[in-house]
CSV table of C-alpha atoms in Angstrom, one decimal:
chain,number,residue,atom,x,y,z
A,10,UNK,CA,-18.4,-30.1,-37.3
A,11,UNK,CA,-16.7,-27.6,-39.7
A,12,UNK,CA,-14.6,-30.2,-41.6
A,13,UNK,CA,-11.3,-29.6,-41.0
A,14,UNK,CA,-8.2,-29.2,-43.7
A,15,UNK,CA,-4.3,-29.3,-42.7
A,16,UNK,CA,-4.0,-25.6,-43.5
A,17,UNK,CA,-6.1,-25.5,-40.7
A,18,UNK,CA,-9.2,-23.7,-42.5
A,19,UNK,CA,-12.8,-24.7,-41.5
A,20,UNK,CA,-16.1,-24.4,-43.7
A,21,UNK,CA,-16.8,-21.8,-40.8
A,22,UNK,CA,-14.9,-19.0,-41.0
A,23,UNK,CA,-16.8,-15.6,-41.3
A,24,UNK,CA,-15.6,-12.3,-42.7
A,25,UNK,CA,-17.2,-10.8,-40.5
A,26,UNK,CA,-15.7,-9.4,-36.7
A,27,UNK,CA,-18.5,-9.5,-33.4
A,28,UNK,CA,-18.8,-5.8,-32.7
A,29,UNK,CA,-17.3,-5.0,-29.3
A,30,UNK,CA,-21.2,-3.9,-27.7
A,31,UNK,CA,-23.0,-6.8,-29.0
A,32,UNK,CA,-19.2,-9.2,-27.7
A,33,UNK,CA,-19.9,-7.5,-24.0
A,34,UNK,CA,-24.0,-7.0,-23.9
A,35,UNK,CA,-24.2,-11.2,-24.7
A,36,UNK,CA,-20.9,-11.5,-22.6
A,37,UNK,CA,-22.3,-10.2,-19.0
A,38,UNK,CA,-25.7,-12.5,-19.7
A,39,UNK,CA,-23.2,-15.9,-19.8
A,40,UNK,CA,-21.5,-14.2,-16.5
A,41,UNK,CA,-25.2,-13.8,-15.0
A,42,UNK,CA,-26.1,-17.5,-16.3
A,43,UNK,CA,-22.5,-19.3,-14.8
A,44,UNK,CA,-23.1,-17.4,-11.3
A,45,UNK,CA,-26.2,-19.3,-11.3
A,46,UNK,CA,-24.3,-22.6,-12.3
A,47,UNK,CA,-21.8,-22.1,-9.3
A,48,UNK,CA,-24.7,-21.5,-7.1
A,49,UNK,CA,-25.7,-24.8,-8.1
A,50,UNK,CA,-22.4,-26.4,-8.1
A,51,UNK,CA,-22.1,-25.5,-4.7
A,52,UNK,CA,-25.2,-26.4,-3.8
A,53,UNK,CA,-25.8,-29.7,-5.3
A,54,UNK,CA,-22.3,-31.0,-5.0
A,55,UNK,CA,-21.6,-31.5,-8.7
A,56,UNK,CA,-18.3,-31.9,-10.1
A,57,UNK,CA,-17.0,-30.9,-13.3
A,58,UNK,CA,-13.9,-31.0,-15.7
A,59,UNK,CA,-13.7,-28.4,-18.5
A,60,UNK,CA,-10.9,-29.5,-20.9
A,61,UNK,CA,-9.3,-26.9,-23.4
A,62,UNK,CA,-6.7,-28.0,-26.1
A,63,UNK,CA,-5.8,-26.3,-29.3
A,64,UNK,CA,-3.1,-24.7,-31.2
A,65,UNK,CA,-0.5,-22.0,-29.6
A,66,UNK,CA,-2.7,-18.5,-29.5
A,67,UNK,CA,-6.0,-20.6,-30.5
A,68,UNK,CA,-7.2,-18.4,-27.7
A,69,UNK,CA,-7.1,-21.1,-25.0
A,70,UNK,CA,-6.3,-18.6,-22.0
A,71,UNK,CA,-8.6,-15.8,-22.8
A,72,UNK,CA,-11.9,-18.2,-22.9
A,73,UNK,CA,-10.6,-19.6,-19.9
A,74,UNK,CA,-9.9,-15.6,-18.2
A,75,UNK,CA,-13.6,-14.9,-19.7
A,76,UNK,CA,-14.8,-18.1,-18.1
A,77,UNK,CA,-13.6,-17.0,-15.0
A,78,UNK,CA,-14.1,-13.3,-15.0
A,79,UNK,CA,-17.2,-13.2,-12.5
A,80,UNK,CA,-16.9,-15.7,-10.3
A,81,UNK,CA,-15.7,-17.0,-7.4
A,82,UNK,CA,-12.3,-18.8,-7.8
A,83,UNK,CA,-12.5,-21.4,-5.5
A,84,UNK,CA,-15.3,-22.6,-6.9
A,85,UNK,CA,-14.0,-22.6,-10.8
A,86,UNK,CA,-10.3,-23.0,-10.7
A,87,UNK,CA,-7.9,-23.1,-13.7
A,88,UNK,CA,-5.3,-25.5,-13.9
A,89,UNK,CA,-1.9,-25.5,-15.8
A,90,UNK,CA,0.3,-27.4,-14.6
A,91,UNK,CA,4.0,-26.9,-16.0
A,92,UNK,CA,6.6,-28.8,-17.1
A,93,UNK,CA,6.5,-32.8,-15.6
A,94,UNK,CA,9.3,-33.0,-12.8
A,95,UNK,CA,12.2,-35.6,-12.6
A,96,UNK,CA,9.5,-38.1,-10.6
A,97,UNK,CA,6.8,-36.9,-12.5
A,98,UNK,CA,8.4,-38.2,-15.6
A,99,UNK,CA,8.9,-41.9,-13.7
A,100,UNK,CA,4.8,-42.0,-12.8
A,101,UNK,CA,1.5,-43.0,-14.6
A,102,UNK,CA,1.3,-40.5,-17.0
A,103,UNK,CA,-1.8,-39.8,-16.1
A,104,UNK,CA,-1.0,-39.6,-12.5
A,105,UNK,CA,-0.2,-35.8,-12.0
A,106,UNK,CA,-3.4,-34.6,-13.5
A,107,UNK,CA,-5.4,-36.6,-11.3
A,108,UNK,CA,-4.9,-34.7,-7.8
A,109,UNK,CA,-6.4,-32.1,-10.1
A,110,UNK,CA,-10.4,-33.7,-10.7
A,111,UNK,CA,-13.0,-31.8,-8.8
A,112,UNK,CA,-14.3,-32.3,-5.6
A,113,UNK,CA,-18.0,-32.1,-4.4
A,114,UNK,CA,-18.9,-28.5,-5.5
A,115,UNK,CA,-16.0,-27.1,-7.7
A,116,UNK,CA,-15.2,-26.7,-11.3
A,117,UNK,CA,-12.4,-27.7,-12.8
A,118,UNK,CA,-10.8,-25.8,-16.3
A,119,UNK,CA,-7.8,-27.3,-17.1
A,120,UNK,CA,-5.6,-24.8,-19.4
A,121,UNK,CA,-4.1,-28.1,-21.3
A,122,UNK,CA,-4.6,-30.9,-20.4
A,123,UNK,CA,-3.2,-34.8,-20.2
A,124,UNK,CA,-4.2,-34.0,-23.4
A,125,UNK,CA,-0.3,-33.1,-23.7
A,126,UNK,CA,1.1,-36.4,-24.4
A,127,UNK,CA,-1.5,-36.8,-27.7
A,128,UNK,CA,-0.3,-32.9,-28.5
A,129,UNK,CA,2.7,-31.4,-28.1
A,130,UNK,CA,4.8,-33.9,-26.4
A,131,UNK,CA,4.5,-36.3,-29.3
A,132,UNK,CA,5.0,-33.2,-31.5
A,133,UNK,CA,8.2,-32.3,-30.2
A,134,UNK,CA,9.9,-35.6,-29.9
A,135,UNK,CA,9.5,-35.7,-25.5
A,136,UNK,CA,7.8,-38.7,-26.0
A,137,UNK,CA,8.0,-42.4,-28.2
A,138,UNK,CA,5.3,-42.8,-30.6
A,139,UNK,CA,4.7,-46.5,-28.6
A,140,UNK,CA,3.4,-43.9,-25.4
A,141,UNK,CA,1.8,-42.1,-27.5
A,142,UNK,CA,-0.1,-45.3,-29.1
A,143,UNK,CA,-0.9,-46.2,-25.1
A,144,UNK,CA,-2.0,-43.4,-24.3
A,145,UNK,CA,-4.6,-43.2,-26.9
A,146,UNK,CA,-5.8,-46.6,-26.1
A,147,UNK,CA,-6.2,-46.1,-22.2
A,148,UNK,CA,-7.4,-42.4,-22.6
A,149,UNK,CA,-10.7,-43.3,-23.1
A,150,UNK,CA,-10.9,-46.3,-20.1
A,151,UNK,CA,-9.5,-43.7,-18.0
A,152,UNK,CA,-12.5,-40.5,-19.3
A,153,UNK,CA,-14.8,-43.2,-18.7
A,154,UNK,CA,-13.8,-44.1,-15.2
A,155,UNK,CA,-13.7,-39.9,-14.1
A,156,UNK,CA,-17.4,-40.0,-15.7
A,157,UNK,CA,-18.8,-43.0,-13.6
A,158,UNK,CA,-17.2,-41.6,-10.5
A,159,UNK,CA,-20.4,-38.6,-11.5
A,160,UNK,CA,-17.6,-35.9,-12.5
A,161,UNK,CA,-19.1,-34.6,-15.3
A,162,UNK,CA,-16.1,-33.7,-18.6
A,163,UNK,CA,-16.3,-32.1,-21.0
A,164,UNK,CA,-13.9,-30.9,-23.5
A,165,UNK,CA,-13.1,-28.3,-26.6
A,166,UNK,CA,-10.6,-28.4,-29.4
A,167,UNK,CA,-10.0,-24.4,-30.2
A,168,UNK,CA,-9.4,-24.2,-33.9
A,169,UNK,CA,-7.6,-21.9,-35.2
A,170,UNK,CA,-6.5,-21.4,-38.7
A,171,UNK,CA,-2.8,-21.0,-40.4
A,172,UNK,CA,-3.1,-17.4,-41.2
A,173,UNK,CA,-5.3,-16.1,-38.0
A,174,UNK,CA,-2.4,-18.2,-35.7
A,175,UNK,CA,0.4,-16.5,-37.2
A,176,UNK,CA,-0.8,-12.9,-37.0
A,177,UNK,CA,-1.4,-13.7,-33.4
A,178,UNK,CA,1.8,-15.1,-32.4
A,179,UNK,CA,3.9,-11.8,-34.5
A,180,UNK,CA,1.2,-9.6,-32.4
A,181,UNK,CA,3.3,-10.7,-29.1
A,182,UNK,CA,6.5,-10.9,-30.5
A,183,UNK,CA,5.5,-6.7,-31.3
A,184,UNK,CA,2.8,-6.1,-27.6
A,185,UNK,CA,5.5,-5.4,-24.3
A,186,UNK,CA,1.8,-7.2,-22.7
A,187,UNK,CA,1.8,-10.0,-24.5
A,188,UNK,CA,5.6,-11.2,-25.2
A,189,UNK,CA,5.5,-13.5,-21.8
A,190,UNK,CA,3.4,-15.9,-23.9
A,191,UNK,CA,5.4,-15.9,-26.2
A,192,UNK,CA,7.7,-19.3,-25.1
A,193,UNK,CA,10.9,-21.2,-27.1
A,194,UNK,CA,8.1,-24.2,-27.7
A,195,UNK,CA,5.7,-22.0,-29.2
A,196,UNK,CA,8.0,-20.7,-31.5
A,197,UNK,CA,9.6,-24.5,-32.1
A,198,UNK,CA,6.6,-25.7,-32.7
A,199,UNK,CA,4.8,-22.9,-34.8
A,200,UNK,CA,6.8,-23.9,-37.9
A,201,UNK,CA,5.8,-27.5,-37.3
A,202,UNK,CA,1.7,-27.0,-38.1
A,203,UNK,CA,1.4,-30.0,-40.4
A,204,UNK,CA,2.7,-32.6,-37.0
A,205,UNK,CA,0.5,-30.6,-35.7
A,206,UNK,CA,-2.5,-31.5,-37.7
A,207,UNK,CA,-1.7,-35.2,-38.1
A,208,UNK,CA,-1.6,-35.5,-34.3
A,209,UNK,CA,-4.6,-33.8,-33.8
A,210,UNK,CA,-6.3,-35.9,-36.4
A,211,UNK,CA,-5.1,-38.8,-35.0
A,212,UNK,CA,-6.4,-37.7,-30.9
A,213,UNK,CA,-9.7,-36.9,-31.9
A,214,UNK,CA,-9.6,-39.8,-34.1
A,215,UNK,CA,-9.0,-42.2,-30.7
A,216,UNK,CA,-10.7,-40.3,-28.1
A,217,UNK,CA,-13.9,-38.9,-29.6
A,218,UNK,CA,-16.2,-41.3,-27.9
A,219,UNK,CA,-19.8,-41.0,-27.0
A,220,UNK,CA,-19.6,-40.4,-23.5
A,221,UNK,CA,-16.8,-37.9,-23.6
A,222,UNK,CA,-16.9,-36.3,-27.2
A,223,UNK,CA,-14.2,-33.6,-28.3
A,224,UNK,CA,-16.9,-30.2,-29.0
A,225,UNK,CA,-14.5,-28.1,-31.8
A,226,UNK,CA,-14.9,-24.6,-31.5
A,227,UNK,CA,-13.7,-22.2,-34.3
A,228,UNK,CA,-12.0,-19.6,-32.8
A,229,UNK,CA,-10.8,-17.0,-35.7
A,230,UNK,CA,-13.0,-15.0,-34.0
A,231,UNK,CA,-11.6,-14.8,-30.1
A,232,UNK,CA,-15.3,-13.1,-29.4
A,233,UNK,CA,-17.8,-15.1,-31.3
A,234,UNK,CA,-15.0,-18.8,-29.7
A,235,UNK,CA,-15.5,-17.3,-26.2
A,236,UNK,CA,-19.9,-16.6,-26.4
A,237,UNK,CA,-20.3,-19.3,-28.2
A,238,UNK,CA,-18.1,-21.8,-26.2
A,239,UNK,CA,-19.7,-20.7,-22.9
A,240,UNK,CA,-22.8,-21.1,-24.5
A,241,UNK,CA,-22.2,-24.7,-25.3
A,242,UNK,CA,-20.7,-25.4,-22.0
A,243,UNK,CA,-23.6,-24.0,-20.3
A,244,UNK,CA,-26.0,-26.5,-22.3
A,245,UNK,CA,-24.0,-29.1,-21.3
A,246,UNK,CA,-24.6,-28.8,-17.7
A,247,UNK,CA,-27.7,-29.4,-15.8
A,248,UNK,CA,-27.8,-26.7,-13.4
A,249,UNK,CA,-31.1,-24.7,-12.6
A,250,UNK,CA,-31.1,-21.2,-10.2
A,251,UNK,CA,-31.3,-21.3,-7.1
A,252,UNK,CA,-33.4,-19.6,-4.8
A,253,UNK,CA,-31.9,-16.9,-3.1
A,254,UNK,CA,-32.6,-15.2,-0.1
A,255,UNK,CA,-33.2,-10.7,-0.6
A,256,UNK,CA,-30.8,-8.9,0.7
A,257,UNK,CA,-31.1,-5.5,2.4
A,258,UNK,CA,-28.2,-4.1,3.5
A,259,UNK,CA,-28.2,-3.3,7.7
A,260,UNK,CA,-28.5,-0.2,9.3
A,261,UNK,CA,-24.4,0.8,10.0
A,262,UNK,CA,-23.4,0.8,13.9
A,263,UNK,CA,-23.1,4.3,15.6
A,264,UNK,CA,-20.3,6.1,16.1
A,265,UNK,CA,-19.8,6.0,20.4
A,266,UNK,CA,-16.8,8.8,20.1
A,267,UNK,CA,-15.1,7.3,17.4
A,268,UNK,CA,-12.9,9.9,15.7
A,269,UNK,CA,-10.3,8.6,12.7
A,270,UNK,CA,-6.5,9.0,14.3
A,271,UNK,CA,-4.2,11.9,13.5
A,272,UNK,CA,-1.9,9.5,12.3
A,273,UNK,CA,1.0,9.3,9.2
A,274,UNK,CA,-1.1,7.5,7.0
A,275,UNK,CA,1.9,6.9,3.7
A,276,UNK,CA,-1.0,7.4,1.4
A,277,UNK,CA,-0.3,6.2,-2.6
A,278,UNK,CA,0.2,9.4,-4.9
A,279,UNK,CA,-2.4,10.3,-6.9
A,280,UNK,CA,-0.9,10.5,-10.4
A,281,UNK,CA,-4.2,9.5,-11.9
């Protein structure tokens, strides 16, 4: 693992960006492997749960989108829970996440997870320090139980530098396509860089276990990060290609007198 300093820089920082042609070629290859994984999960009844954590702007959403682009949303399901309701706040903390764990033949991708307690909730003061310490003590036991139930659990932390985070968040401010990604919470948490660094360090130290380790992905280059993460994810699951029947399109039926009706369809205008 690359050493992470308080300023968010890593020893694995690279100056060169991956060119788009190479990225798309490698992504297409990985997409084919993800389809094989999907078919194997369905056939074998495997249960896969993947957690994505990191600072705002680290690239979690884009990586999840890259993973799910060519697979079935009925198998690869994305979990991005909103803020808890008053009822959920009164429950055992991890309770609202448990219904979203995978059943047989499912791959659940958590865009942030129960680790909210160790990160944003702690930094932004939404829970007490006693609640944080209890979470850090208990969550390895919960994850052991999840794994013992037959779930393949993978945890990823996307590490972005302070400079790159600033660049990405500023891009959201000035891009009408991205402005929705910038919430008041993002603005409030942006200035608490070192509070997040301390929270991250505590989280990794307490929950980086042998059976559920944290996998850190340097994400200053989004393209490299996506390819590296997907490649690693595939390497952690013992999937294999499922034999496929050869598909041949059958001949279409005869019209037997069918004619298109003379109906005034409301066609969408050809503007492009």
